[in-house]
Amino acid sequence: MPDPQSFLPVTSFDRQMMQRCLSLARQATGYTAPNPMVGAVVVQANQVVGEGFHPKAGDPHAEVFALRTAGDRAQGATLYVNLEPCSHYGRTPPCADAVIAAGIAKVVVGMVDPNPQVAGQGIERLRAAGVEVIVGVEEADCLKLNEGFVHRMKYQRPFGILKYAMTLDGKIATSTGHSAWVTAPPARTWVHQLRSGCDAVIVGGNTVRQDHPALTSHGQGRNPLRVVMSRSLDLPLEAQLWQTEVAPTVVFTEPERLNLPEARPLLQKLEHQGVELVALESLTPDRVMQNLAQRGALLVLWESGGVLSAEAIQAGSIQKVYAFIAPKLVGGKMAPSPIGELGFTAMTQALMLEEVQSQLIGTDYLIEGYLRQAEQSESNAAG
């Protein structure tokens, strides 16, 4: 049933304050996992008297910082927060109790917390204490900000993002495998910023061999965990990914590869460099995403080649696609494309992106959209 108080009048000021909460929350992009990004604003007589955001897991939540700043001015004030105040003890005490203790008269919430430990209980606790609560202000923007957190709560897997760059004729490299660079510098800078907001970035062994990637944010923010999936362990002894002083790296493989004599030099190198090695009985995208979920990851970026990207799509491990299209023609019958074999024989089987948006970044076009079919597939697998 709809929340009866959700139909109370919402003003442009309410929306403005909620957007301010979202701006505050974004200041912690890439640092909060497994927690969501949350910002809070305390308003007294239409004046902002306190602000705050959740900086990282284990630190106080946004409401606590905002209430501290407001001090006595929180008495009888309105609190804006993009996510429902928590009602349970985790690493920190319940925020709903802090809100009540501060004397807040009204709370405007962007969205209900999908965490089963909360899931409306924080709102109920506030209302039981006589606090007026309005829910759903700028809800779509609030949901999008924390789509990784929402997805993980719903499916117990991180939210998967596939990013690739191709030429106008659909190639990600030449016939010889050369791919530097498909896009221009502005697009590459955009990707570095995208990485900084993700908790992990995944590539396959062929990408390591062909592209020698660093997979860092290049100074644009926090570096994600770098993940390599390789059944063969046919990986180069020298690679930027083995430089763990820059960012951590984990290599996923299968157990039988670890006992092969030809793998010993690489294994010694990885151990010496501090690269984590994880052997999974079955090396699949879903198994890797399950492992990353256990590590607390919310957003996982797939920068893999066509074969692994196709496997990830089929496994339901991709929920969103960012596709860069460069105004270039490279040709080549054997030149690789972004997505490998999906088993489709008719165009009617094609996976459609939803909520599609496009923008020009430098000289390259970026198209983004959601793969709802993949999300449903993952739901079935999880069930």
mmCIF file of C-alpha atoms in Angstrom:
data_model
loop_
_atom_site.group_PDB
_atom_site.id
_atom_site.type_symbol
_atom_site.label_atom_id
_atom_site.label_comp_id
_atom_site.label_asym_id
_atom_site.label_seq_id
_atom_site.Cartn_x
_atom_site.Cartn_y
_atom_site.Cartn_z
ATOM 1 C CA MET A 1 0.000 0.000 0.000
ATOM 2 C CA PRO A 2 1.196 3.543 -0.688
ATOM 3 C CA ASP A 3 2.445 5.509 2.294
ATOM 4 C CA PRO A 4 -0.534 7.756 3.273
ATOM 5 C CA GLN A 5 1.826 10.576 4.224
ATOM 6 C CA SER A 6 3.545 10.397 0.837
ATOM 7 C CA PHE A 7 0.622 12.340 -0.613
ATOM 8 C CA LEU A 8 1.170 15.353 1.637
ATOM 9 C CA PRO A 9 2.110 18.525 -0.289
ATOM 10 C CA VAL A 10 5.747 18.597 -1.359
ATOM 11 C CA THR A 11 7.202 22.026 -2.053
ATOM 12 C CA SER A 12 9.975 23.131 -4.378
ATOM 13 C CA PHE A 13 11.972 23.904 -1.231
ATOM 14 C CA ASP A 14 11.587 20.259 -0.149
ATOM 15 C CA ARG A 15 12.938 19.116 -3.506
ATOM 16 C CA GLN A 16 15.774 21.616 -3.321
ATOM 17 C CA MET A 17 16.797 20.377 0.116
ATOM 18 C CA MET A 18 16.626 16.746 -1.013
ATOM 19 C CA GLN A 19 18.861 17.550 -3.959
ATOM 20 C CA ARG A 20 21.251 19.131 -1.466
ATOM 21 C CA CYS A 21 21.231 15.839 0.463
ATOM 22 C CA LEU A 22 22.177 14.008 -2.720
ATOM 23 C CA SER A 23 25.004 16.468 -3.422
ATOM 24 C CA LEU A 24 26.359 15.943 0.073
ATOM 25 C CA ALA A 25 26.065 12.163 -0.267
ATOM 26 C CA ARG A 26 28.070 12.182 -3.516
ATOM 27 C CA GLN A 27 31.072 13.608 -1.687
ATOM 28 C CA ALA A 28 31.700 10.077 -0.396
ATOM 29 C CA THR A 29 31.444 8.407 -3.822
ATOM 30 C CA GLY A 30 33.472 5.205 -3.823
ATOM 31 C CA TYR A 31 34.120 5.133 -0.076
ATOM 32 C CA THR A 32 30.929 3.964 1.659
ATOM 33 C CA ALA A 33 30.549 0.301 0.598
ATOM 34 C CA PRO A 34 28.940 -1.811 1.869
ATOM 35 C CA ASN A 35 26.897 1.138 3.132
ATOM 36 C CA PRO A 36 24.848 3.471 0.923
ATOM 37 C CA MET A 37 25.683 7.099 0.168
ATOM 38 C CA VAL A 38 23.624 9.367 2.410
ATOM 39 C CA GLY A 39 23.422 13.106 2.974
ATOM 40 C CA ALA A 40 21.326 15.000 5.524
ATOM 41 C CA VAL A 41 20.238 18.610 6.022
ATOM 42 C CA VAL A 42 18.636 20.216 9.101
ATOM 43 C CA VAL A 43 16.388 23.211 8.394
ATOM 44 C CA GLN A 44 15.016 25.648 10.973
ATOM 45 C CA ALA A 45 12.621 28.393 9.768
ATOM 46 C CA ASN A 46 13.648 27.786 6.129
ATOM 47 C CA GLN A 47 17.312 28.217 7.030
ATOM 48 C CA VAL A 48 19.890 25.435 6.809
ATOM 49 C CA VAL A 49 21.387 25.019 10.288
ATOM 50 C CA GLY A 50 23.154 21.680 9.860
ATOM 51 C CA GLU A 51 24.527 19.419 7.130
ATOM 52 C CA GLY A 52 26.390 16.147 6.954
ATOM 53 C CA PHE A 53 27.101 13.015 4.943
ATOM 54 C CA HIS A 54 28.217 9.461 5.668
ATOM 55 C CA PRO A 55 31.953 9.373 4.823
ATOM 56 C CA LYS A 56 32.643 5.623 5.054
ATOM 57 C CA ALA A 57 31.513 2.388 6.702
ATOM 58 C CA GLY A 58 32.107 2.462 10.445
ATOM 59 C CA ASP A 59 31.842 6.253 10.695
ATOM 60 C CA PRO A 60 28.704 8.009 11.981
ATOM 61 C CA HIS A 61 25.804 8.301 9.577
ATOM 62 C CA ALA A 62 24.786 11.493 7.793
ATOM 63 C CA GLU A 63 22.032 12.371 10.254
ATOM 64 C CA VAL A 64 24.473 12.340 13.181
ATOM 65 C CA PHE A 65 26.836 14.800 11.498
ATOM 66 C CA ALA A 66 23.972 17.095 10.515
ATOM 67 C CA LEU A 67 22.469 17.042 14.027
ATOM 68 C CA ARG A 68 25.857 17.733 15.612
ATOM 69 C CA THR A 69 26.276 20.797 13.417
ATOM 70 C CA ALA A 70 22.751 22.019 14.171
ATOM 71 C CA GLY A 71 23.088 21.575 17.938
ATOM 72 C CA ASP A 72 20.183 23.160 19.849
ATOM 73 C CA ARG A 73 18.784 24.526 16.603
ATOM 74 C CA ALA A 74 17.614 20.999 15.747
ATOM 75 C CA GLN A 75 14.795 21.367 18.300
ATOM 76 C CA GLY A 76 11.536 21.638 16.328
ATOM 77 C CA ALA A 77 13.432 21.634 13.002
ATOM 78 C CA THR A 78 12.961 19.619 9.811
ATOM 79 C CA LEU A 79 15.475 16.955 8.817
ATOM 80 C CA TYR A 80 15.953 16.067 5.154
ATOM 81 C CA VAL A 81 17.697 12.789 4.346
ATOM 82 C CA ASN A 82 17.834 10.827 1.089
ATOM 83 C CA LEU A 83 17.544 7.424 2.829
ATOM 84 C CA GLU A 84 15.323 6.368 5.702
ATOM 85 C CA PRO A 85 17.079 6.738 9.094
ATOM 86 C CA CYS A 86 18.179 3.331 10.356
ATOM 87 C CA SER A 87 16.405 1.669 13.252
ATOM 88 C CA HIS A 88 18.905 -1.031 14.235
ATOM 89 C CA TYR A 89 22.284 -1.342 15.892
ATOM 90 C CA GLY A 90 25.059 -2.032 13.400
ATOM 91 C CA ARG A 91 28.501 -0.491 13.651
ATOM 92 C CA THR A 92 26.702 2.613 14.904
ATOM 93 C CA PRO A 93 23.551 3.203 17.006
ATOM 94 C CA PRO A 94 20.127 3.716 15.354
ATOM 95 C CA CYS A 95 19.846 7.104 13.643
ATOM 96 C CA ALA A 96 16.096 7.205 14.276
ATOM 97 C CA ASP A 97 16.785 7.376 18.018
ATOM 98 C CA ALA A 98 19.254 10.236 17.519
ATOM 99 C CA VAL A 99 16.708 12.145 15.458
ATOM 100 C CA ILE A 100 14.054 11.744 18.142
ATOM 101 C CA ALA A 101 16.466 12.699 20.921
ATOM 102 C CA ALA A 102 17.453 15.875 19.055
ATOM 103 C CA GLY A 103 13.852 17.080 19.055
ATOM 104 C CA ILE A 104 13.358 17.051 15.293
ATOM 105 C CA ALA A 105 9.703 17.769 14.483
ATOM 106 C CA LYS A 106 9.566 16.627 10.878
ATOM 107 C CA VAL A 107 11.611 14.288 8.684
ATOM 108 C CA VAL A 108 11.496 14.331 4.888
ATOM 109 C CA VAL A 109 12.817 11.041 3.469
ATOM 110 C CA GLY A 110 13.878 10.417 -0.113
ATOM 111 C CA MET A 111 13.381 6.644 -0.124
ATOM 112 C CA VAL A 112 12.680 3.708 2.177
ATOM 113 C CA ASP A 113 15.774 1.707 3.127
ATOM 114 C CA PRO A 114 15.731 -1.641 1.239
ATOM 115 C CA ASN A 115 17.832 -3.254 3.981
ATOM 116 C CA PRO A 116 15.529 -5.891 5.582
ATOM 117 C CA GLN A 117 16.843 -4.789 8.995
ATOM 118 C CA VAL A 118 15.287 -1.376 8.389
ATOM 119 C CA ALA A 119 12.658 -1.535 5.607
ATOM 120 C CA GLY A 120 10.283 1.083 7.039
ATOM 121 C CA GLN A 121 10.973 0.416 10.707
ATOM 122 C CA GLY A 122 12.925 3.652 11.065
ATOM 123 C CA ILE A 123 9.963 5.587 9.679
ATOM 124 C CA GLU A 124 7.588 3.752 12.005
ATOM 125 C CA ARG A 125 9.783 4.525 15.013
ATOM 126 C CA LEU A 126 9.847 8.226 14.147
ATOM 127 C CA ARG A 127 6.074 8.398 13.707
ATOM 128 C CA ALA A 128 5.491 6.478 16.931
ATOM 129 C CA ALA A 129 7.513 9.203 18.680
ATOM 130 C CA GLY A 130 5.278 11.917 17.227
ATOM 131 C CA VAL A 131 7.598 12.982 14.415
ATOM 132 C CA GLU A 132 5.897 13.921 11.145
ATOM 133 C CA VAL A 133 7.417 11.931 8.265
ATOM 134 C CA ILE A 134 7.067 12.446 4.521
ATOM 135 C CA VAL A 135 8.470 9.760 2.240
ATOM 136 C CA GLY A 136 9.338 9.731 -1.455
ATOM 137 C CA VAL A 137 10.648 13.231 -2.200
ATOM 138 C CA GLU A 138 12.890 13.069 -5.302
ATOM 139 C CA GLU A 139 12.671 9.299 -4.945
ATOM 140 C CA ALA A 140 13.847 8.467 -8.484
ATOM 141 C CA ASP A 141 17.089 10.410 -8.000
ATOM 142 C CA CYS A 142 17.580 8.853 -4.572
ATOM 143 C CA LEU A 143 17.149 5.358 -5.988
ATOM 144 C CA LYS A 144 19.590 6.040 -8.816
ATOM 145 C CA LEU A 145 22.258 7.369 -6.467
ATOM 146 C CA ASN A 146 22.201 4.142 -4.468
ATOM 147 C CA GLU A 147 21.241 1.661 -7.189
ATOM 148 C CA GLY A 148 24.205 -0.497 -6.206
ATOM 149 C CA PHE A 149 23.076 -0.700 -2.587
ATOM 150 C CA VAL A 150 19.454 -1.388 -3.583
ATOM 151 C CA HIS A 151 20.522 -4.156 -5.974
ATOM 152 C CA ARG A 152 22.762 -5.816 -3.405
ATOM 153 C CA MET A 153 19.973 -5.791 -0.806
ATOM 154 C CA LYS A 154 17.584 -7.349 -3.325
ATOM 155 C CA TYR A 155 19.815 -9.946 -5.001
ATOM 156 C CA GLN A 156 22.819 -10.386 -2.652
ATOM 157 C CA ARG A 157 25.103 -9.480 -5.571
ATOM 158 C CA PRO A 158 26.830 -6.254 -6.559
ATOM 159 C CA PHE A 159 25.363 -4.089 -9.292
ATOM 160 C CA GLY A 160 27.239 -4.872 -12.514
ATOM 161 C CA ILE A 161 28.201 -2.186 -15.028
ATOM 162 C CA LEU A 162 29.595 -3.073 -18.448
ATOM 163 C CA LYS A 163 31.744 -0.370 -20.037
ATOM 164 C CA TYR A 164 33.249 -0.609 -23.478
ATOM 165 C CA ALA A 165 34.466 1.664 -26.261
ATOM 166 C CA MET A 166 34.037 0.833 -29.921
ATOM 167 C CA THR A 167 34.470 2.423 -33.317
ATOM 168 C CA LEU A 168 31.519 3.468 -35.458
ATOM 169 C CA ASP A 169 31.722 0.095 -37.208
ATOM 170 C CA GLY A 170 31.563 -1.801 -33.928
ATOM 171 C CA LYS A 171 35.188 -2.729 -33.273
ATOM 172 C CA ILE A 172 37.022 -2.537 -29.929
ATOM 173 C CA ALA A 173 40.426 -3.157 -31.520
ATOM 174 C CA THR A 174 42.063 -3.782 -34.871
ATOM 175 C CA SER A 175 42.505 -7.252 -36.352
ATOM 176 C CA THR A 176 45.922 -7.407 -34.676
ATOM 177 C CA GLY A 177 44.417 -6.608 -31.249
ATOM 178 C CA HIS A 178 45.695 -3.028 -31.044
ATOM 179 C CA SER A 179 43.210 -0.871 -29.124
ATOM 180 C CA ALA A 180 45.032 2.245 -27.859
ATOM 181 C CA TRP A 181 43.080 4.348 -28.150
ATOM 182 C CA VAL A 182 39.511 3.916 -29.380
ATOM 183 C CA THR A 183 38.266 7.072 -27.649
ATOM 184 C CA ALA A 184 39.706 10.554 -27.124
ATOM 185 C CA PRO A 185 41.102 11.857 -23.781
ATOM 186 C CA PRO A 186 37.812 13.412 -22.495
ATOM 187 C CA ALA A 187 36.071 10.023 -22.666
ATOM 188 C CA ARG A 188 38.993 8.299 -20.968
ATOM 189 C CA THR A 189 38.912 10.856 -18.154
ATOM 190 C CA TRP A 190 35.189 10.156 -17.758
ATOM 191 C CA VAL A 191 35.963 6.441 -17.401
ATOM 192 C CA HIS A 192 38.601 7.186 -14.752
ATOM 193 C CA GLN A 193 35.925 9.034 -12.761
ATOM 194 C CA LEU A 194 33.554 6.096 -13.232
ATOM 195 C CA ARG A 195 36.165 3.721 -11.824
ATOM 196 C CA SER A 196 36.639 5.919 -8.773
ATOM 197 C CA GLY A 197 32.996 5.365 -7.853
ATOM 198 C CA CYS A 198 33.152 1.585 -8.251
ATOM 199 C CA ASP A 199 34.321 -0.926 -5.667
ATOM 200 C CA ALA A 200 35.905 -3.321 -8.151
ATOM 201 C CA VAL A 201 36.769 -3.490 -11.847
ATOM 202 C CA ILE A 202 36.962 -6.815 -13.693
ATOM 203 C CA VAL A 203 38.934 -7.903 -16.761
ATOM 204 C CA GLY A 204 39.827 -11.235 -18.297
ATOM 205 C CA GLY A 205 43.258 -12.638 -19.002
ATOM 206 C CA ASN A 206 43.225 -11.566 -22.649
ATOM 207 C CA THR A 207 42.741 -7.931 -21.660
ATOM 208 C CA VAL A 208 45.760 -8.172 -19.350
ATOM 209 C CA ARG A 209 47.865 -9.693 -22.127
ATOM 210 C CA GLN A 210 46.732 -7.364 -24.907
ATOM 211 C CA ASP A 211 46.168 -4.000 -23.214
ATOM 212 C CA HIS A 212 48.541 -3.970 -20.212
ATOM 213 C CA PRO A 213 45.903 -1.968 -18.244
ATOM 214 C CA ALA A 214 46.329 -0.130 -14.956
ATOM 215 C CA LEU A 215 42.568 0.003 -14.155
ATOM 216 C CA THR A 216 43.030 2.915 -11.753
ATOM 217 C CA SER A 217 41.194 6.211 -11.471
ATOM 218 C CA HIS A 218 44.337 8.047 -12.675
ATOM 219 C CA GLY A 219 44.077 10.577 -9.867
ATOM 220 C CA GLN A 220 40.342 11.188 -10.312
ATOM 221 C CA GLY A 221 39.508 9.612 -6.941
ATOM 222 C CA ARG A 222 39.740 6.326 -5.103
ATOM 223 C CA ASN A 223 41.190 3.311 -6.921
ATOM 224 C CA PRO A 224 38.924 0.245 -7.066
ATOM 225 C CA LEU A 225 39.903 -3.347 -6.329
ATOM 226 C CA ARG A 226 41.315 -4.726 -9.592
ATOM 227 C CA VAL A 227 40.036 -8.181 -10.516
ATOM 228 C CA VAL A 228 41.413 -10.579 -13.108
ATOM 229 C CA MET A 229 39.489 -13.710 -14.170
ATOM 230 C CA SER A 230 41.758 -16.313 -15.766
ATOM 231 C CA ARG A 231 41.085 -20.046 -16.056
ATOM 232 C CA SER A 232 44.409 -20.699 -17.790
ATOM 233 C CA LEU A 233 46.601 -18.432 -15.637
ATOM 234 C CA ASP A 234 48.423 -17.610 -18.860
ATOM 235 C CA LEU A 235 49.235 -14.139 -17.603
ATOM 236 C CA PRO A 236 52.358 -11.991 -18.121
ATOM 237 C CA LEU A 237 54.979 -11.881 -15.382
ATOM 238 C CA GLU A 238 55.159 -8.112 -15.762
ATOM 239 C CA ALA A 239 51.901 -6.172 -15.603
ATOM 240 C CA GLN A 240 50.699 -2.899 -14.147
ATOM 241 C CA LEU A 241 48.044 -4.851 -12.266
ATOM 242 C CA TRP A 242 50.727 -6.567 -10.184
ATOM 243 C CA GLN A 243 51.796 -3.197 -8.730
ATOM 244 C CA THR A 244 49.714 -3.487 -5.582
ATOM 245 C CA GLU A 245 51.265 -0.433 -3.967
ATOM 246 C CA VAL A 246 49.076 1.506 -6.420
ATOM 247 C CA ALA A 247 45.861 -0.471 -5.861
ATOM 248 C CA PRO A 248 44.988 -3.984 -4.644
ATOM 249 C CA THR A 249 44.597 -6.791 -7.170
ATOM 250 C CA VAL A 250 42.971 -10.210 -6.920
ATOM 251 C CA VAL A 251 43.274 -12.980 -9.511
ATOM 252 C CA PHE A 252 40.474 -15.555 -9.730
ATOM 253 C CA THR A 253 41.273 -18.920 -11.297
ATOM 254 C CA GLU A 254 40.438 -22.631 -10.919
ATOM 255 C CA PRO A 255 42.233 -25.023 -8.498
ATOM 256 C CA GLU A 256 43.764 -27.394 -11.052
ATOM 257 C CA ARG A 257 45.867 -24.594 -12.567
ATOM 258 C CA LEU A 258 47.714 -24.040 -9.302
ATOM 259 C CA ASN A 259 49.543 -27.365 -9.481
ATOM 260 C CA LEU A 260 50.895 -27.035 -13.015
ATOM 261 C CA PRO A 261 54.700 -26.539 -13.238
ATOM 262 C CA GLU A 262 54.329 -23.839 -15.889
ATOM 263 C CA ALA A 263 52.246 -21.746 -13.480
ATOM 264 C CA ARG A 264 54.932 -21.626 -10.750
ATOM 265 C CA PRO A 265 56.819 -18.534 -11.999
ATOM 266 C CA LEU A 266 53.616 -16.520 -12.153
ATOM 267 C CA LEU A 267 52.396 -17.753 -8.767
ATOM 268 C CA GLN A 268 55.720 -16.797 -7.183
ATOM 269 C CA LYS A 269 55.532 -13.387 -8.835
ATOM 270 C CA LEU A 270 51.979 -12.756 -7.620
ATOM 271 C CA GLU A 271 52.860 -13.815 -4.085
ATOM 272 C CA HIS A 272 55.960 -11.591 -4.080
ATOM 273 C CA GLN A 273 53.921 -8.616 -5.325
ATOM 274 C CA GLY A 274 51.119 -9.119 -2.793
ATOM 275 C CA VAL A 275 48.504 -10.047 -5.385
ATOM 276 C CA GLU A 276 45.681 -12.085 -3.847
ATOM 277 C CA LEU A 277 44.941 -15.401 -5.560
ATOM 278 C CA VAL A 278 41.518 -17.055 -5.224
ATOM 279 C CA ALA A 279 40.756 -20.481 -6.697
ATOM 280 C CA LEU A 280 37.092 -21.187 -7.368
ATOM 281 C CA GLU A 281 35.856 -24.662 -8.275
ATOM 282 C CA SER A 282 33.925 -23.100 -11.120
ATOM 283 C CA LEU A 283 35.205 -19.771 -12.405
ATOM 284 C CA THR A 284 32.035 -17.997 -13.515
ATOM 285 C CA PRO A 285 30.922 -14.360 -13.418
ATOM 286 C CA ASP A 286 28.280 -15.166 -10.818
ATOM 287 C CA ARG A 287 30.774 -16.916 -8.510
ATOM 288 C CA VAL A 288 33.099 -13.925 -8.748
ATOM 289 C CA MET A 289 30.252 -11.477 -8.090
ATOM 290 C CA GLN A 290 29.235 -13.580 -5.091
ATOM 291 C CA ASN A 291 32.782 -13.341 -3.739
ATOM 292 C CA LEU A 292 32.842 -9.580 -4.300
ATOM 293 C CA ALA A 293 29.498 -9.255 -2.513
ATOM 294 C CA GLN A 294 31.043 -11.002 0.495
ATOM 295 C CA ARG A 295 33.777 -8.370 0.390
ATOM 296 C CA GLY A 296 31.128 -5.649 0.625
ATOM 297 C CA ALA A 297 31.195 -4.459 -2.998
ATOM 298 C CA LEU A 298 28.169 -2.552 -4.272
ATOM 299 C CA LEU A 299 29.245 -1.433 -7.752
ATOM 300 C CA VAL A 300 31.388 -3.622 -10.003
ATOM 301 C CA LEU A 301 32.670 -2.374 -13.343
ATOM 302 C CA TRP A 302 33.255 -4.894 -16.121
ATOM 303 C CA GLU A 303 35.906 -3.677 -18.589
ATOM 304 C CA SER A 304 36.291 -7.110 -20.105
ATOM 305 C CA GLY A 305 36.642 -8.234 -23.697
ATOM 306 C CA GLY A 306 33.854 -9.694 -25.802
ATOM 307 C CA VAL A 307 33.983 -13.307 -24.577
ATOM 308 C CA LEU A 308 33.906 -12.536 -20.845
ATOM 309 C CA SER A 309 31.392 -9.722 -21.335
ATOM 310 C CA ALA A 310 29.025 -12.158 -23.057
ATOM 311 C CA GLU A 311 29.440 -14.640 -20.193
ATOM 312 C CA ALA A 312 28.674 -11.900 -17.669
ATOM 313 C CA ILE A 313 25.544 -10.837 -19.556
ATOM 314 C CA GLN A 314 24.300 -14.418 -19.820
ATOM 315 C CA ALA A 315 24.937 -14.923 -16.103
ATOM 316 C CA GLY A 316 22.842 -11.875 -15.196
ATOM 317 C CA SER A 317 25.917 -10.123 -13.790
ATOM 318 C CA ILE A 318 25.411 -6.956 -15.874
ATOM 319 C CA GLN A 319 22.656 -4.507 -14.996
ATOM 320 C CA LYS A 320 23.843 -1.351 -16.745
ATOM 321 C CA VAL A 321 25.774 -0.599 -19.924
ATOM 322 C CA TYR A 322 27.975 2.378 -20.782
ATOM 323 C CA ALA A 323 28.914 2.201 -24.470
ATOM 324 C CA PHE A 324 31.280 4.749 -26.003
ATOM 325 C CA ILE A 325 31.105 5.134 -29.768
ATOM 326 C CA ALA A 326 34.059 6.821 -31.423
ATOM 327 C CA PRO A 327 33.626 8.460 -34.857
ATOM 328 C CA LYS A 328 36.205 6.136 -36.409
ATOM 329 C CA LEU A 329 36.166 3.287 -38.925
ATOM 330 C CA VAL A 330 38.746 0.533 -38.513
ATOM 331 C CA GLY A 331 37.236 -2.380 -40.457
ATOM 332 C CA GLY A 332 38.574 -5.918 -40.396
ATOM 333 C CA LYS A 333 36.673 -9.215 -40.566
ATOM 334 C CA MET A 334 38.609 -10.541 -37.578
ATOM 335 C CA ALA A 335 38.584 -7.332 -35.545
ATOM 336 C CA PRO A 336 36.922 -8.006 -32.158
ATOM 337 C CA SER A 337 33.539 -6.612 -31.142
ATOM 338 C CA PRO A 338 32.409 -5.610 -27.613
ATOM 339 C CA ILE A 339 30.130 -8.604 -26.974
ATOM 340 C CA GLY A 340 30.938 -12.198 -27.871
ATOM 341 C CA GLU A 341 28.525 -15.021 -28.662
ATOM 342 C CA LEU A 342 25.181 -14.860 -26.860
ATOM 343 C CA GLY A 343 23.579 -17.715 -28.805
ATOM 344 C CA PHE A 344 20.989 -15.557 -30.524
ATOM 345 C CA THR A 345 19.829 -16.529 -34.018
ATOM 346 C CA ALA A 346 17.133 -13.887 -34.573
ATOM 347 C CA MET A 347 17.111 -10.131 -34.096
ATOM 348 C CA THR A 348 13.947 -10.535 -32.029
ATOM 349 C CA GLN A 349 16.092 -12.183 -29.339
ATOM 350 C CA ALA A 350 18.257 -9.078 -28.918
ATOM 351 C CA LEU A 351 18.503 -7.659 -25.408
ATOM 352 C CA MET A 352 16.990 -4.180 -25.284
ATOM 353 C CA LEU A 353 18.411 -1.428 -23.117
ATOM 354 C CA GLU A 354 15.877 0.554 -21.114
ATOM 355 C CA GLU A 355 15.927 4.141 -19.860
ATOM 356 C CA VAL A 356 18.435 4.927 -22.591
ATOM 357 C CA GLN A 357 20.336 8.218 -22.472
ATOM 358 C CA SER A 358 23.094 9.619 -24.662
ATOM 359 C CA GLN A 359 25.589 12.442 -24.463
ATOM 360 C CA LEU A 360 28.586 13.758 -26.346
ATOM 361 C CA ILE A 361 31.859 13.612 -24.418
ATOM 362 C CA GLY A 362 34.574 15.296 -26.412
ATOM 363 C CA THR A 363 34.303 13.734 -29.854
ATOM 364 C CA ASP A 364 32.804 10.461 -28.607
ATOM 365 C CA TYR A 365 29.196 9.536 -27.944
ATOM 366 C CA LEU A 366 28.239 7.783 -24.725
ATOM 367 C CA ILE A 367 25.076 5.676 -24.664
ATOM 368 C CA GLU A 368 23.853 4.294 -21.356
ATOM 369 C CA GLY A 369 20.954 2.091 -20.398
ATOM 370 C CA TYR A 370 19.772 -0.739 -18.167
ATOM 371 C CA LEU A 371 19.613 -4.460 -18.922
ATOM 372 C CA ARG A 372 16.463 -5.451 -17.064
ATOM 373 C CA GLN A 373 16.489 -8.948 -18.577
ATOM 374 C CA ALA A 374 19.862 -9.597 -16.989
ATOM 375 C CA GLU A 375 18.550 -8.449 -13.636
ATOM 376 C CA GLN A 376 15.614 -10.845 -13.866
ATOM 377 C CA SER A 377 17.975 -13.667 -14.846
ATOM 378 C CA GLU A 378 20.074 -13.015 -11.759
ATOM 379 C CA SER A 379 16.948 -12.970 -9.591
ATOM 380 C CA ASN A 380 16.012 -16.418 -10.892
ATOM 381 C CA ALA A 381 19.542 -17.716 -10.305
ATOM 382 C CA ALA A 382 19.590 -16.356 -6.758
ATOM 383 C CA GLY A 383 16.211 -17.886 -6.016
#
